[in-house]
Amino acid sequence: MAASLPATLSHASNITQRKGPVPIPSLLQSPSSINSSTVSFSPFSSCTTTSSYSLSVGPRRRCSSKYQRLKRKGFHVECALGEPLKVMISGAPASGKGTQCSMIVEKYGLVHISTGDLLRAEVSSGTEIGKKAKEYMDSGKLVPDEIVTDMVVSRLSRQDARERGWLLDGYPRSYPQAQSLEKLNIRPDIYIVLDVPDEILIDRCIGRRLDPVTGKIYHIKNFPPENEEVARRLITRSDDTLEKVKSRLQTYKQNAEAILPNYLNLLNKIDGNRTREVIFQEIDSILKKVEENSSSSVQLAKTNGNSFTNFGVASSKSVSWRGIPTRLNNIPHSREIREYFYDDIRNSTRRAIEDKKTRLKVEINIPELNPDMDVYRIGTLMELVRELALSFADDGKRVKVCVQGSMGEGALAGIPLQLAGTRKILEFMDWGEYGAMGTFINIGAIGRDEVDEQDDMFILIAPQNAVGNCIIDDLQAMTDAAGSRPVILINPRLKDMPSSSGIMTTIGRDKRMEYAASFEICYYFRLLYYAGSFYPIMGALRMAYPKGYELFRRVDEPNGKEKYVIIAEFPEKPTATEINDAFAGRTRKKEKTAPGIWGFLSGIL
Ligand code: AP5
């Protein structure tokens, strides 16, 4: 069946190979198409099984979802395997770093590394380092970088910090310190800065007292000791005099800005002039989001002796994304990336249908699924549709997969270029070895006559208008006939198309648009770029029913990797201005328009 593709179908070539007994290389069309992350093959090839893989014959076991099959083959998909948290906290003297750190440690169990505490311990132990450091500390100056950096790096490299995660307090404090960390590829997941007005800082320093027994931080007015016994043993830090505080503040200001560019992507500035509980609440919710990102990493791991290459899966290394897949500008998308999205879409669509939603749409525009990009692949779209349809068919549902046929008459007849050949691909595609095609999966077009009594649900592939022809009337007739049965539109494009006759843009336009909008989004994913470009990726917007919209910022990591960090959530689809504001760290104001480079989204959402 691995016949060569007709020319018109050639860009369908990334549909996942689904049959096993034949070694993959023999199915490839040419050795040059072998790629470490993607196996090119014909859409006509069939199910991913090997000779050792047996299935009972029956409609519900035809060819289940990719993950189920991988699991049976000894692969498993693990979640919640994120790395431990890495947090940096910064702020002026007495901004409350130490106070918040003890609350963070209590909740998250991170290893707290405070350069101030480490230095004070050296001073009180009378070590050589302590003797050198003391004079700098007493004058409110920074201790030389090499002393502090060595201390921090050796503490960070200890096993507890690597295993439990770390909370770096008061480091880096200068540009060279930040650069030292960069060189060692040490970066946090999040950079928190506590912001407090100067006059408050001075009062906090002067009133601060420390308990040498418990290490607890008190303040004579704000947080007085619990009892007389504690009060008697409290000490005042030698650098907490008015004069020294002023000098420390000045030193802080001179250096703070130089560090910021290193962590701009990770920056979370927090108002530190509130009660410590309120401040902690905010920090806590930020850390939870970072953790959520981390725990939703998908890891495709090998659990037995089977080789990944038998399946064309990237390599024996596990795949780990923090939040959402990375390297989305790399084409072709690896199988793991495609599967992440198929799985995400499958899950959210299922949840929506379980909630009795019947008019749904999926909008995803990763480069291979974005018709506006020259790397668009109809094969990826077909593969997505197949995964979705088979997963419902696995549940015994009769799914009709529909693609619109020719519209219009005479010289105006035709179908959108994007869908050319799609019907043929669908017919020739592998739909499993156990007779799914014709029973649980049927192929149809779009229109009232396509709705049969036995159909349980309908998946419509990229329904769209063509020049001079509008699909919406056929679509509406079809959904009317479908009644309460689910109809899922995959990447619909129902906006007006320009036409020389002007027909589509005039007659009944409002009604058509209203109808198109009546489909509820159950999955949405789009990459965000700076205005007018497709590089670099700035972030992503994702919605997976029933959750709201999550806005991610793409962050470059010094080791050449990247990750996506969640920066905001919205109950409804955010406007371009709201997204721009979130990226710029501004409080959302609807009336604002997006200026300059942040205007990257205008007009596309
Ligand atoms: P370090 O110990 O780090 O001092 P700092 O940065 O000046 O910060 P503080 O410890 O004074 O304040 P904090 O922000 O932790 O506030 P706290 O929670 O205690 O460094 C000391 C010295 O070491 C430096 O000057 C330098 O010489 C040297 N050094 C350190 N790191 C270095 C580096 N990387 N490179 C070179 N040299 C380095 O709170 C302060 C007070 O406010 C307390 O009394 C507390 O109870 C109160 N308070 C806290 N939160 C609140 C709140 N929300 N409302 C009211 N009161 C509050």
XYZ file of C-alpha atoms in Angstrom, residues 26-509:
484
model
C 11.165 -0.010 4.019
C 8.046 2.131 4.101
C 9.917 5.303 3.493
C 9.774 6.820 0.116
C 13.402 7.701 0.034
C 16.268 7.538 2.488
C 16.508 11.285 2.390
C 13.111 11.584 4.001
C 14.354 9.912 7.173
C 14.549 12.466 9.899
C 15.398 11.977 13.513
C 12.117 13.346 14.662
C 9.653 12.635 11.891
C 9.113 9.717 9.614
C 7.748 10.688 6.224
C 5.495 8.128 4.677
C 2.457 7.574 2.675
C -0.976 8.278 4.108
C -1.976 4.970 2.672
C 0.096 2.981 5.152
C -1.778 1.466 8.030
C -1.887 0.794 11.743
C 1.035 1.040 14.165
C 1.421 -2.485 15.414
C 4.199 -4.963 15.546
C 4.062 -8.706 15.355
C 4.217 -8.925 19.132
C 1.247 -6.597 19.490
C -2.088 -8.337 19.480
C -5.532 -6.863 19.628
C -8.839 -8.584 19.984
C -10.876 -8.113 16.857
C -13.920 -5.956 17.356
C -15.153 -2.528 16.569
C -14.019 -1.000 19.856
C -10.461 -2.246 19.558
C -9.683 -1.405 16.009
C -6.848 0.948 16.389
C -7.007 2.990 19.511
C -5.352 6.280 20.269
C -1.651 6.678 19.820
C -0.953 6.871 23.513
C -2.928 3.762 24.252
C -0.978 1.943 21.621
C 2.318 3.241 22.879
C 1.359 2.245 26.387
C 0.613 -1.274 25.262
C 3.968 -1.334 23.567
C 5.621 -0.539 26.843
C 5.787 3.227 26.547
C 4.138 5.362 29.089
C 3.183 8.964 29.289
C 4.056 10.599 32.535
C 2.818 13.848 33.892
C 3.817 15.789 36.956
C 7.465 15.145 36.394
C 8.528 18.777 36.374
C 11.894 19.838 37.703
C 12.068 21.321 41.188
C 11.343 25.015 41.462
C 14.104 27.553 41.080
C 13.251 30.967 42.436
C 15.171 34.220 42.739
C 13.954 36.954 45.030
C 15.314 40.460 45.005
C 14.518 43.857 46.439
C 15.992 46.718 48.400
C 17.295 46.257 51.963
C 14.370 45.431 54.261
C 11.938 45.001 51.396
C 10.891 41.765 53.084
C 12.935 39.167 51.207
C 13.874 37.185 54.305
C 10.339 37.336 55.670
C 8.807 36.043 52.437
C 11.535 33.452 52.008
C 10.693 31.788 55.296
C 7.032 31.565 54.202
C 7.999 30.189 50.782
C 10.322 27.615 52.339
C 7.641 26.498 54.727
C 5.212 25.851 51.897
C 7.454 24.723 49.061
C 10.372 23.144 50.902
C 12.935 24.894 48.706
C 16.517 25.277 49.864
C 16.856 28.903 50.949
C 20.182 30.395 49.972
C 20.621 33.901 51.354
C 23.963 35.517 50.641
C 23.428 37.892 53.572
C 22.896 34.926 55.930
C 25.856 33.012 54.485
C 28.104 36.044 54.921
C 26.861 36.770 58.442
C 27.592 33.129 59.336
C 31.158 33.545 58.044
C 31.531 36.752 60.022
C 30.305 35.231 63.264
C 32.516 32.167 62.778
C 35.495 34.493 62.309
C 36.628 32.830 59.047
C 38.972 34.503 56.566
C 36.025 35.125 54.287
C 34.072 36.566 57.204
C 36.896 38.937 58.107
C 37.108 40.224 54.537
C 33.353 40.488 54.158
C 32.747 42.341 57.409
C 34.246 45.649 56.385
C 32.176 45.762 53.206
C 29.001 44.811 55.006
C 29.529 47.343 57.750
C 29.893 50.118 55.245
C 26.817 48.991 53.286
C 28.868 48.047 50.249
C 28.762 44.869 48.229
C 31.204 42.165 49.235
C 33.557 41.390 46.279
C 31.900 39.275 43.634
C 34.366 36.407 43.662
C 33.791 35.743 47.371
C 30.034 35.719 47.099
C 29.833 33.891 43.789
C 31.975 30.995 44.999
C 29.791 30.662 48.064
C 26.579 30.667 46.063
C 27.737 28.309 43.357
C 29.025 25.739 45.806
C 25.777 25.921 47.790
C 23.645 25.587 44.669
C 25.539 22.531 43.544
C 24.741 20.598 46.689
C 22.395 17.681 46.367
C 19.561 19.118 48.465
C 19.345 22.190 46.241
C 19.361 20.078 43.105
C 16.695 17.759 44.422
C 14.408 20.107 46.328
C 14.858 23.223 44.240
C 16.242 26.522 45.485
C 15.278 29.988 46.558
C 18.095 32.428 45.955
C 17.796 35.498 48.148
C 19.988 38.538 47.544
C 21.999 37.118 44.685
C 22.848 38.211 42.026
C 23.240 41.789 43.169
C 25.463 43.085 40.418
C 25.891 42.658 36.705
C 29.056 40.512 37.034
C 27.234 38.243 39.500
C 24.362 37.800 37.062
C 26.830 37.041 34.299
C 28.555 34.438 36.456
C 25.287 32.583 36.775
C 24.589 32.892 33.060
C 27.950 31.372 32.247
C 27.102 28.426 34.446
C 23.646 28.131 32.889
C 22.032 28.757 36.238
C 18.678 30.409 35.710
C 15.573 30.587 37.835
C 12.046 29.746 36.770
C 10.880 33.034 38.144
C 12.452 36.308 39.265
C 10.544 38.094 42.011
C 11.275 41.699 42.941
C 9.707 43.206 46.060
C 8.961 46.864 45.576
C 8.765 49.087 48.680
C 9.068 52.908 49.040
C 12.340 54.175 50.552
C 10.857 55.744 53.698
C 9.200 52.458 54.644
C 12.442 50.581 54.068
C 14.328 52.757 56.492
C 11.717 52.299 59.204
C 11.762 48.549 58.662
C 15.542 48.343 58.973
C 15.764 50.454 62.087
C 13.021 48.467 63.778
C 14.246 45.019 62.729
C 15.331 42.506 65.374
C 16.586 38.972 64.909
C 16.183 35.922 67.086
C 19.617 34.257 67.151
C 18.070 30.992 68.345
C 15.343 30.480 65.730
C 16.607 32.862 63.041
C 13.149 34.445 62.989
C 12.870 38.064 61.838
C 10.892 40.498 64.014
C 10.111 44.189 63.948
C 9.617 46.191 67.096
C 6.366 47.664 65.807
C 5.196 45.477 62.918
C 6.029 42.043 64.277
C 6.912 42.197 67.950
C 8.159 39.017 69.622
C 5.588 36.583 70.989
C 6.819 36.657 74.580
C 9.278 38.182 77.023
C 11.737 35.333 76.739
C 12.123 35.802 72.992
C 12.178 39.598 73.403
C 15.148 39.382 75.788
C 17.363 37.483 73.381
C 16.666 39.553 70.243
C 19.613 41.232 68.555
C 19.975 44.125 66.136
C 21.961 43.663 62.952
C 25.118 45.746 62.892
C 24.198 47.162 59.469
C 20.744 48.305 60.572
C 21.722 51.835 61.576
C 20.224 54.794 59.741
C 23.513 55.732 58.113
C 24.290 52.202 56.944
C 20.787 51.622 55.714
C 21.046 54.714 53.526
C 24.308 53.487 52.105
C 22.905 49.977 51.458
C 19.927 51.485 49.737
C 22.146 53.526 47.490
C 24.260 50.475 46.644
C 21.116 48.543 45.827
C 19.838 51.218 43.482
C 23.146 51.487 41.686
C 23.137 47.787 40.846
C 19.541 46.682 40.561
C 18.916 47.974 37.073
C 22.011 46.336 35.672
C 20.666 42.887 36.548
C 17.160 43.321 35.248
C 17.795 42.718 31.527
C 18.980 39.212 32.349
C 15.671 38.307 33.897
C 13.186 40.522 32.137
C 11.334 37.508 30.775
C 10.938 36.054 34.225
C 10.309 39.248 36.135
C 7.431 39.500 38.576
C 7.429 42.823 40.386
C 5.360 42.682 43.532
C 4.099 45.480 45.725
C 5.948 44.784 48.977
C 4.204 47.530 50.913
C 1.320 45.372 52.057
C 0.939 42.891 54.853
C 3.293 39.964 54.624
C 0.342 37.562 54.299
C -1.095 39.415 51.300
C 2.313 39.564 49.666
C 2.790 35.882 50.234
C -0.593 35.111 48.708
C 0.527 36.774 45.504
C 3.879 35.020 45.483
C 2.186 31.737 46.235
C -0.155 32.029 43.267
C 2.768 32.858 40.979
C 4.738 29.863 42.195
C 1.730 27.608 41.793
C 1.458 28.648 38.170
C 5.117 27.957 37.603
C 4.655 24.549 39.193
C 1.578 23.827 37.093
C 3.568 24.620 33.988
C 6.215 22.295 35.112
C 3.913 19.464 36.096
C 2.050 19.461 32.819
C 5.291 18.618 31.080
C 4.735 15.618 28.966
C 7.332 12.966 29.167
C 7.331 10.173 26.732
C 9.542 7.622 28.372
C 10.802 4.268 27.498
C 9.820 1.541 29.918
C 11.075 -1.643 28.387
C 13.513 -2.991 25.872
C 11.566 -1.884 22.788
C 13.398 0.619 20.730
C 11.801 3.965 20.037
C 13.092 3.867 16.518
C 10.700 1.012 15.793
C 8.025 3.647 15.938
C 9.841 6.503 14.410
C 9.677 8.316 17.744
C 12.414 10.898 18.006
C 15.095 9.191 20.030
C 15.651 7.249 23.170
C 15.824 10.473 25.127
C 12.635 11.393 26.879
C 10.822 14.473 25.732
C 10.206 17.070 28.365
C 8.343 20.330 27.918
C 7.556 22.721 30.626
C 3.933 23.521 29.927
C 3.639 23.351 26.173
C 5.924 21.973 23.487
C 8.928 24.006 22.488
C 10.717 24.503 19.161
C 7.444 25.171 17.444
C 9.142 27.087 14.674
C 11.116 23.976 13.734
C 9.552 22.336 10.733
C 8.511 19.579 10.359
C 7.010 19.248 13.801
C 8.222 16.152 15.550
C 5.810 13.347 16.225
C 5.886 14.183 19.940
C 4.810 17.727 19.242
C 1.987 16.623 16.992
C 0.850 14.066 19.524
C 0.853 16.640 22.290
C -1.644 18.692 20.322
C -3.750 15.746 19.210
C -3.999 14.630 22.797
C -4.801 18.128 24.027
C -7.518 18.522 21.410
C -8.923 15.054 21.998
C -9.219 15.659 25.728
C -10.836 19.065 25.512
C -13.272 17.999 22.783
C -14.293 14.978 24.805
C -14.859 17.109 27.892
C -17.007 19.540 25.926
C -19.110 16.734 24.468
C -19.469 15.155 27.900
C -20.833 18.531 28.981
C -23.487 18.182 26.258
C -22.027 20.804 23.946
C -23.042 20.133 20.386
C -21.639 22.959 18.255
C -17.911 23.024 18.704
C -14.842 24.293 16.973
C -11.144 23.620 17.282
C -8.754 26.356 16.229
C -5.092 25.508 16.168
C -2.424 27.266 14.189
C 0.939 25.752 14.892
C 3.015 26.357 11.741
C 2.080 23.032 10.110
C -1.594 23.762 10.642
C -1.558 27.414 9.753
C -2.716 27.868 6.170
C -1.208 31.333 6.124
C 2.282 29.879 6.390
C 4.235 28.202 3.627
C 4.881 25.173 5.833
C 1.195 24.321 6.164
C 0.588 20.565 5.845
C -2.725 19.045 4.990
C -1.233 15.753 6.230
C -1.009 17.056 9.780
C -4.624 18.150 9.587
C -5.656 14.704 8.335
C -3.690 13.007 11.068
C -5.347 15.169 13.709
C -8.779 14.366 12.311
C -8.010 10.675 12.250
C -6.808 10.662 15.872
C -9.907 12.522 16.979
C -12.329 10.399 14.959
C -10.768 7.100 16.021
C -10.818 8.056 19.672
C -14.594 8.569 19.501
C -15.003 5.467 17.356
C -13.135 3.569 20.072
C -16.037 4.476 22.322
C -18.474 2.951 19.879
C -19.556 6.228 18.295
C -20.266 6.374 14.599
C -18.303 9.323 13.358
C -18.796 10.975 10.019
C -15.709 12.794 8.810
C -16.744 15.446 6.331
C -14.931 17.576 3.842
C -16.725 19.964 1.565
C -17.018 19.113 -2.093
C -17.117 21.346 -5.090
C -19.230 24.465 -4.677
C -20.767 26.711 -7.273
C -21.528 26.023 -10.894
C -19.918 26.429 -14.262
C -16.933 28.715 -14.304
C -17.374 29.438 -10.595
C -17.300 25.758 -9.533
C -14.446 24.621 -7.325
C -13.250 23.973 -3.824
C -10.752 25.966 -1.818
C -7.198 25.134 -2.830
C -6.345 24.179 0.714
C -8.802 21.271 0.566
C -7.853 19.976 -2.862
C -7.343 16.209 -2.738
C -8.484 15.972 0.864
C -11.372 13.650 0.190
C -9.085 11.235 -1.659
C -6.562 11.283 1.151
C -9.335 10.492 3.610
C -10.510 7.558 1.559
C -7.061 6.072 1.176
C -5.863 6.729 4.691
C -5.376 3.944 7.147
C -8.340 3.838 9.482
C -7.199 0.770 11.387
C -7.158 -2.878 10.616
C -10.443 -3.906 12.108
C -13.040 -2.597 9.790
C -13.596 0.865 11.218
C -13.990 2.396 7.807
C -17.529 1.993 6.611
C -18.859 1.152 10.048
C -17.691 3.432 12.804
C -15.961 5.888 10.508
C -17.653 7.205 7.406
C -16.590 9.896 5.027
C -18.970 12.504 3.766
C -19.270 16.015 2.433
C -20.988 19.053 3.930
C -24.724 19.428 3.468
C -28.121 18.304 4.661
C -28.030 15.058 2.649
C -24.846 13.965 4.391
C -26.586 13.435 7.715
C -27.646 9.823 8.147
C -29.742 8.440 10.912
C -27.009 6.183 12.256
C -24.388 8.957 12.506
C -23.584 9.863 16.117
C -21.372 12.848 15.441
C -19.691 14.837 12.700
C -16.166 16.121 12.293
C -15.866 18.771 9.579
C -12.447 19.438 8.136
C -11.641 23.116 7.710
C -14.968 24.220 6.256
C -14.382 27.438 4.385
C -15.655 29.836 1.853
C -14.142 30.015 -1.577
C -14.009 32.978 -3.893
C -17.591 33.576 -4.943
C -18.980 30.653 -2.941
C -20.164 30.486 0.618
C -20.193 27.232 2.581
C -22.276 28.535 5.444
C -25.704 27.741 3.999
C -24.722 24.096 3.444
C -23.181 24.006 6.878
C -26.270 25.416 8.471
C -28.517 22.929 6.664
C -26.264 20.144 7.859
C -26.257 21.208 11.496
C -30.026 21.646 11.401
C -30.327 18.067 10.202
C -27.814 16.883 12.820
C -30.010 18.278 15.596
C -28.521 17.555 19.009
C -25.678 15.423 17.661
C -22.228 17.003 18.055
C -20.731 18.797 15.075
C -17.053 19.683 15.464
C -15.395 22.105 13.076
C -11.644 21.726 12.780
C -9.936 24.963 11.812
C -12.936 26.544 10.106
C -12.382 29.648 7.996
C -15.786 31.150 7.746
C -14.908 34.747 7.149
C -15.940 36.482 3.965
C -13.877 35.955 0.868
C -13.584 38.786 -1.604
C -15.574 38.191 -4.726
C -15.796 40.123 -7.935
C -19.584 39.913 -7.874
C -19.703 41.040 -4.280
C -22.284 38.350 -3.543
C -20.759 36.940 -0.431
C -20.071 40.221 1.194
C -23.605 41.487 0.890
C -26.514 39.064 0.941
C -27.348 37.726 4.406
C -23.883 38.443 5.694
